[in-house]
């Protein structure tokens, strides 16, 4: 079998399969190879709903072979090295593959080990994370069995996939405890690396009211360093906040995050908090094999693939494109963003193939569906300008039932039946 492909796609997740399907819809004779080592394909956005007890975890996973687009070749390997000057990638097995055009989309890396103690306590001792297929069901077990005490929800200092997920589960947990009549016995803390709840003012206003409604204690600018199961403690460092903090947002900011720039000049206060329940979200960065490759953005400490934020073409290797969670485009990392990125990559890649200039532009669109209680959701949509970009003819900053149905019923169906098939 030849190891050369006209288009080689690295990563058969949300982005990789969307792009491959769309490319084939435009030109059915393309020879596309998709490299991905995983037997399973996950619909991760539903893990929040699994953690909230309203979605079956088994409906969030399918066999990769069932979702890989027909007329592509699935290469079940893990890429370890890129040699873009030779149009070549190397895999863990030692096998090498060459290409005319490369699409890079292996997602983001969950750096569990950056929080001391977290990995070993996940799924036991009332510590869980919806960022793990294996543990999302345990989140619900914890929430359902909670009888009151201190509940802690963490959000790291790095950009993450779905910036809203760390607080979405908190609102649902609070609403559940409210319905059980125990919310007044719950001391709820949100420990966040951001300095605000949401980067788009209109949506932040709604969420600030929700935080107040549930009486949630918010610790902004906080870096969680340890979660210790035996003592049931979470340790974090927190910067003393000042009024000018908004002016110190890092270049990593997108609508969902409001990351505070690290400054060695600032005093860090160390805090230890006892908890009875903890939902943790790990820091995240580009996968190590991207960080160590010539494709990375050397200016970016988290090592993401360097692309033009509008064309999604690599800034130094014109036959390379990247999309999804692995890029340095300063958008919020979501499947919703990919839905707008995929057509841009397809149009630009085909243009470059035809010796034309890549002119299609991605505007930074992303969406974050935030449930504020069971049955009500705020669909936050925005772009690079961090201003609302609402699709529907009503004020989406006001949570409502229709958007809840969109998230819980329509989007999962759309994902498996349309998005992966390149028709939405
Ligand atoms: C809890 C949670 C809630 C979320 N909620 C939402 C939401 O409400 N709305 C929304 O739009 N998005 C949401 N997201 C984000 C969304 O799931 C991601 O943004 C999206 O899956 C990113 O797609 P991707 O293709 O970049 O990466 P992924 O879908 O993660 O796919 C990456 C693929 O690359 C493969 N890969 C990894 N390493 C290698 C390698 N070495 N070689 C080859 N292949 C490799 C993996 O096996 C995987 O198949 C949520 C995510 C989580 C975890």
PDB file of C-alpha atoms in Angstrom, residues 165-297:
ATOM      1  CA  UNK A 165     -17.908  23.600  30.787  1.00  0.00           C
ATOM      2  CA  UNK A 166     -16.259  24.242  34.214  1.00  0.00           C
ATOM      3  CA  UNK A 167     -19.165  26.465  35.312  1.00  0.00           C
ATOM      4  CA  UNK A 168     -22.031  24.861  33.336  1.00  0.00           C
ATOM      5  CA  UNK A 169     -21.948  21.815  35.631  1.00  0.00           C
ATOM      6  CA  UNK A 170     -21.849  24.081  38.687  1.00  0.00           C
ATOM      7  CA  UNK A 171     -25.131  25.800  37.782  1.00  0.00           C
ATOM      8  CA  UNK A 172     -26.818  22.463  37.138  1.00  0.00           C
ATOM      9  CA  UNK A 173     -25.522  21.039  40.432  1.00  0.00           C
ATOM     10  CA  UNK A 174     -26.790  24.106  42.320  1.00  0.00           C
ATOM     11  CA  UNK A 175     -30.170  23.865  40.628  1.00  0.00           C
ATOM     12  CA  UNK A 176     -30.410  20.180  41.546  1.00  0.00           C
ATOM     13  CA  UNK A 177     -29.529  20.913  45.184  1.00  0.00           C
ATOM     14  CA  UNK A 178     -32.044  23.782  45.181  1.00  0.00           C
ATOM     15  CA  UNK A 179     -34.746  21.359  44.021  1.00  0.00           C
ATOM     16  CA  UNK A 180     -33.713  18.909  46.748  1.00  0.00           C
ATOM     17  CA  UNK A 181     -34.111  21.740  49.266  1.00  0.00           C
ATOM     18  CA  UNK A 182     -30.467  21.576  50.387  1.00  0.00           C
ATOM     19  CA  UNK A 183     -28.873  24.516  48.556  1.00  0.00           C
ATOM     20  CA  UNK A 184     -28.738  26.535  51.773  1.00  0.00           C
ATOM     21  CA  UNK A 185     -26.577  23.774  53.273  1.00  0.00           C
ATOM     22  CA  UNK A 186     -24.146  23.962  50.317  1.00  0.00           C
ATOM     23  CA  UNK A 187     -21.138  26.273  50.407  1.00  0.00           C
ATOM     24  CA  UNK A 188     -20.289  26.488  46.693  1.00  0.00           C
ATOM     25  CA  UNK A 189     -16.940  27.838  45.456  1.00  0.00           C
ATOM     26  CA  UNK A 190     -15.811  28.556  41.890  1.00  0.00           C
ATOM     27  CA  UNK A 191     -12.004  28.689  41.715  1.00  0.00           C
ATOM     28  CA  UNK A 192     -11.101  30.142  38.350  1.00  0.00           C
ATOM     29  CA  UNK A 193      -7.930  31.143  36.510  1.00  0.00           C
ATOM     30  CA  UNK A 194      -9.960  33.748  34.636  1.00  0.00           C
ATOM     31  CA  UNK A 195     -10.742  37.190  35.978  1.00  0.00           C
ATOM     32  CA  UNK A 196     -14.359  37.243  34.907  1.00  0.00           C
ATOM     33  CA  UNK A 197     -17.116  34.734  34.349  1.00  0.00           C
ATOM     34  CA  UNK A 198     -17.374  35.269  30.573  1.00  0.00           C
ATOM     35  CA  UNK A 199     -15.488  37.494  28.140  1.00  0.00           C
ATOM     36  CA  UNK A 200     -18.579  38.892  26.408  1.00  0.00           C
ATOM     37  CA  UNK A 201     -20.273  41.573  28.528  1.00  0.00           C
ATOM     38  CA  UNK A 202     -23.887  40.778  27.613  1.00  0.00           C
ATOM     39  CA  UNK A 203     -23.522  37.080  28.529  1.00  0.00           C
ATOM     40  CA  UNK A 204     -21.428  37.860  31.635  1.00  0.00           C
ATOM     41  CA  UNK A 205     -24.254  40.031  32.990  1.00  0.00           C
ATOM     42  CA  UNK A 206     -26.634  37.070  32.892  1.00  0.00           C
ATOM     43  CA  UNK A 207     -24.101  34.720  34.487  1.00  0.00           C
ATOM     44  CA  UNK A 208     -23.239  37.150  37.284  1.00  0.00           C
ATOM     45  CA  UNK A 209     -26.909  37.117  38.257  1.00  0.00           C
ATOM     46  CA  UNK A 210     -26.885  33.307  38.192  1.00  0.00           C
ATOM     47  CA  UNK A 211     -23.789  33.220  40.443  1.00  0.00           C
ATOM     48  CA  UNK A 212     -25.565  35.540  42.872  1.00  0.00           C
ATOM     49  CA  UNK A 213     -28.798  33.538  42.721  1.00  0.00           C
ATOM     50  CA  UNK A 214     -26.991  30.363  43.813  1.00  0.00           C
ATOM     51  CA  UNK A 215     -24.838  32.287  46.307  1.00  0.00           C
ATOM     52  CA  UNK A 216     -21.611  30.999  44.721  1.00  0.00           C
ATOM     53  CA  UNK A 217     -18.297  32.271  46.134  1.00  0.00           C
ATOM     54  CA  UNK A 218     -16.043  33.133  43.229  1.00  0.00           C
ATOM     55  CA  UNK A 219     -12.243  33.197  43.410  1.00  0.00           C
ATOM     56  CA  UNK A 220     -10.883  34.784  40.225  1.00  0.00           C
ATOM     57  CA  UNK A 221      -7.236  34.835  39.102  1.00  0.00           C
ATOM     58  CA  UNK A 222      -6.668  31.556  40.949  1.00  0.00           C
ATOM     59  CA  UNK A 223      -4.302  28.785  39.947  1.00  0.00           C
ATOM     60  CA  UNK A 224      -5.203  25.391  41.408  1.00  0.00           C
ATOM     61  CA  UNK A 225      -1.967  23.601  42.316  1.00  0.00           C
ATOM     62  CA  UNK A 226      -3.096  20.525  44.262  1.00  0.00           C
ATOM     63  CA  UNK A 227      -6.168  18.460  45.011  1.00  0.00           C
ATOM     64  CA  UNK A 228      -5.440  16.190  47.951  1.00  0.00           C
ATOM     65  CA  UNK A 229      -7.876  13.346  48.388  1.00  0.00           C
ATOM     66  CA  UNK A 230      -6.826  12.153  51.847  1.00  0.00           C
ATOM     67  CA  UNK A 231      -7.280  15.559  53.479  1.00  0.00           C
ATOM     68  CA  UNK A 232     -10.081  16.603  51.082  1.00  0.00           C
ATOM     69  CA  UNK A 233      -8.311  19.879  50.331  1.00  0.00           C
ATOM     70  CA  UNK A 234      -7.818  21.967  47.232  1.00  0.00           C
ATOM     71  CA  UNK A 235      -4.787  24.251  47.160  1.00  0.00           C
ATOM     72  CA  UNK A 236      -4.567  27.316  44.968  1.00  0.00           C
ATOM     73  CA  UNK A 237      -2.545  30.466  44.472  1.00  0.00           C
ATOM     74  CA  UNK A 238      -4.457  33.646  43.949  1.00  0.00           C
ATOM     75  CA  UNK A 239      -3.404  37.070  42.789  1.00  0.00           C
ATOM     76  CA  UNK A 240      -4.528  40.080  44.690  1.00  0.00           C
ATOM     77  CA  UNK A 241      -7.019  41.660  42.316  1.00  0.00           C
ATOM     78  CA  UNK A 242      -6.836  45.311  41.401  1.00  0.00           C
ATOM     79  CA  UNK A 243      -9.173  47.621  39.552  1.00  0.00           C
ATOM     80  CA  UNK A 244      -7.083  47.642  36.385  1.00  0.00           C
ATOM     81  CA  UNK A 245      -7.203  43.897  35.930  1.00  0.00           C
ATOM     82  CA  UNK A 246      -9.281  44.126  32.798  1.00  0.00           C
ATOM     83  CA  UNK A 247      -6.346  45.864  31.131  1.00  0.00           C
ATOM     84  CA  UNK A 248      -4.070  42.947  31.915  1.00  0.00           C
ATOM     85  CA  UNK A 249      -5.869  40.233  29.998  1.00  0.00           C
ATOM     86  CA  UNK A 250      -3.481  37.962  28.147  1.00  0.00           C
ATOM     87  CA  UNK A 251      -3.389  37.584  24.369  1.00  0.00           C
ATOM     88  CA  UNK A 252      -4.954  34.140  24.880  1.00  0.00           C
ATOM     89  CA  UNK A 253      -8.315  35.707  25.640  1.00  0.00           C
ATOM     90  CA  UNK A 254     -11.389  34.586  23.856  1.00  0.00           C
ATOM     91  CA  UNK A 255     -15.041  35.021  24.725  1.00  0.00           C
ATOM     92  CA  UNK A 256     -15.164  32.070  27.092  1.00  0.00           C
ATOM     93  CA  UNK A 257     -11.960  32.818  28.942  1.00  0.00           C
ATOM     94  CA  UNK A 258     -10.536  35.892  30.589  1.00  0.00           C
ATOM     95  CA  UNK A 259      -7.116  34.587  31.455  1.00  0.00           C
ATOM     96  CA  UNK A 260      -5.031  36.767  33.738  1.00  0.00           C
ATOM     97  CA  UNK A 261      -1.502  37.418  32.468  1.00  0.00           C
ATOM     98  CA  UNK A 262       1.213  35.934  34.718  1.00  0.00           C
ATOM     99  CA  UNK A 263       3.319  38.593  36.292  1.00  0.00           C
ATOM    100  CA  UNK A 264       6.293  37.857  38.495  1.00  0.00           C
ATOM    101  CA  UNK A 265       5.832  41.219  40.158  1.00  0.00           C
ATOM    102  CA  UNK A 266       2.476  40.273  41.626  1.00  0.00           C
ATOM    103  CA  UNK A 267       2.057  38.850  45.107  1.00  0.00           C
ATOM    104  CA  UNK A 268       0.544  35.382  45.150  1.00  0.00           C
ATOM    105  CA  UNK A 269      -1.490  34.359  48.137  1.00  0.00           C
ATOM    106  CA  UNK A 270      -1.615  30.598  48.864  1.00  0.00           C
ATOM    107  CA  UNK A 271      -5.005  29.311  49.939  1.00  0.00           C
ATOM    108  CA  UNK A 272      -6.123  25.862  51.146  1.00  0.00           C
ATOM    109  CA  UNK A 273      -9.822  25.065  51.123  1.00  0.00           C
ATOM    110  CA  UNK A 274     -11.494  21.943  52.528  1.00  0.00           C
ATOM    111  CA  UNK A 275     -14.071  20.367  50.264  1.00  0.00           C
ATOM    112  CA  UNK A 276     -16.702  17.658  50.389  1.00  0.00           C
ATOM    113  CA  UNK A 277     -17.194  17.528  46.602  1.00  0.00           C
ATOM    114  CA  UNK A 278     -14.882  18.700  43.831  1.00  0.00           C
ATOM    115  CA  UNK A 279     -15.376  18.998  40.072  1.00  0.00           C
ATOM    116  CA  UNK A 280     -11.953  19.665  38.551  1.00  0.00           C
ATOM    117  CA  UNK A 281     -10.871  20.788  35.090  1.00  0.00           C
ATOM    118  CA  UNK A 282      -7.224  20.189  34.125  1.00  0.00           C
ATOM    119  CA  UNK A 283      -4.936  22.789  32.510  1.00  0.00           C
ATOM    120  CA  UNK A 284      -4.681  22.195  28.756  1.00  0.00           C
ATOM    121  CA  UNK A 285      -2.121  22.716  25.997  1.00  0.00           C
ATOM    122  CA  UNK A 286      -1.258  21.503  22.510  1.00  0.00           C
ATOM    123  CA  UNK A 287      -0.463  17.777  22.305  1.00  0.00           C
ATOM    124  CA  UNK A 288       3.251  17.253  23.038  1.00  0.00           C
ATOM    125  CA  UNK A 289       4.020  16.022  19.505  1.00  0.00           C
ATOM    126  CA  UNK A 290       2.718  19.388  18.206  1.00  0.00           C
ATOM    127  CA  UNK A 291       4.660  21.368  20.833  1.00  0.00           C
ATOM    128  CA  UNK A 292       7.854  19.614  19.750  1.00  0.00           C
ATOM    129  CA  UNK A 293       7.262  20.096  16.027  1.00  0.00           C
ATOM    130  CA  UNK A 294       8.222  22.765  13.481  1.00  0.00           C
ATOM    131  CA  UNK A 295       4.486  23.499  13.066  1.00  0.00           C
ATOM    132  CA  UNK A 296       4.150  25.066  16.504  1.00  0.00           C
ATOM    133  CA  UNK A 297       3.897  28.765  17.227  1.00  0.00           C
TER     134      UNK A 297
END
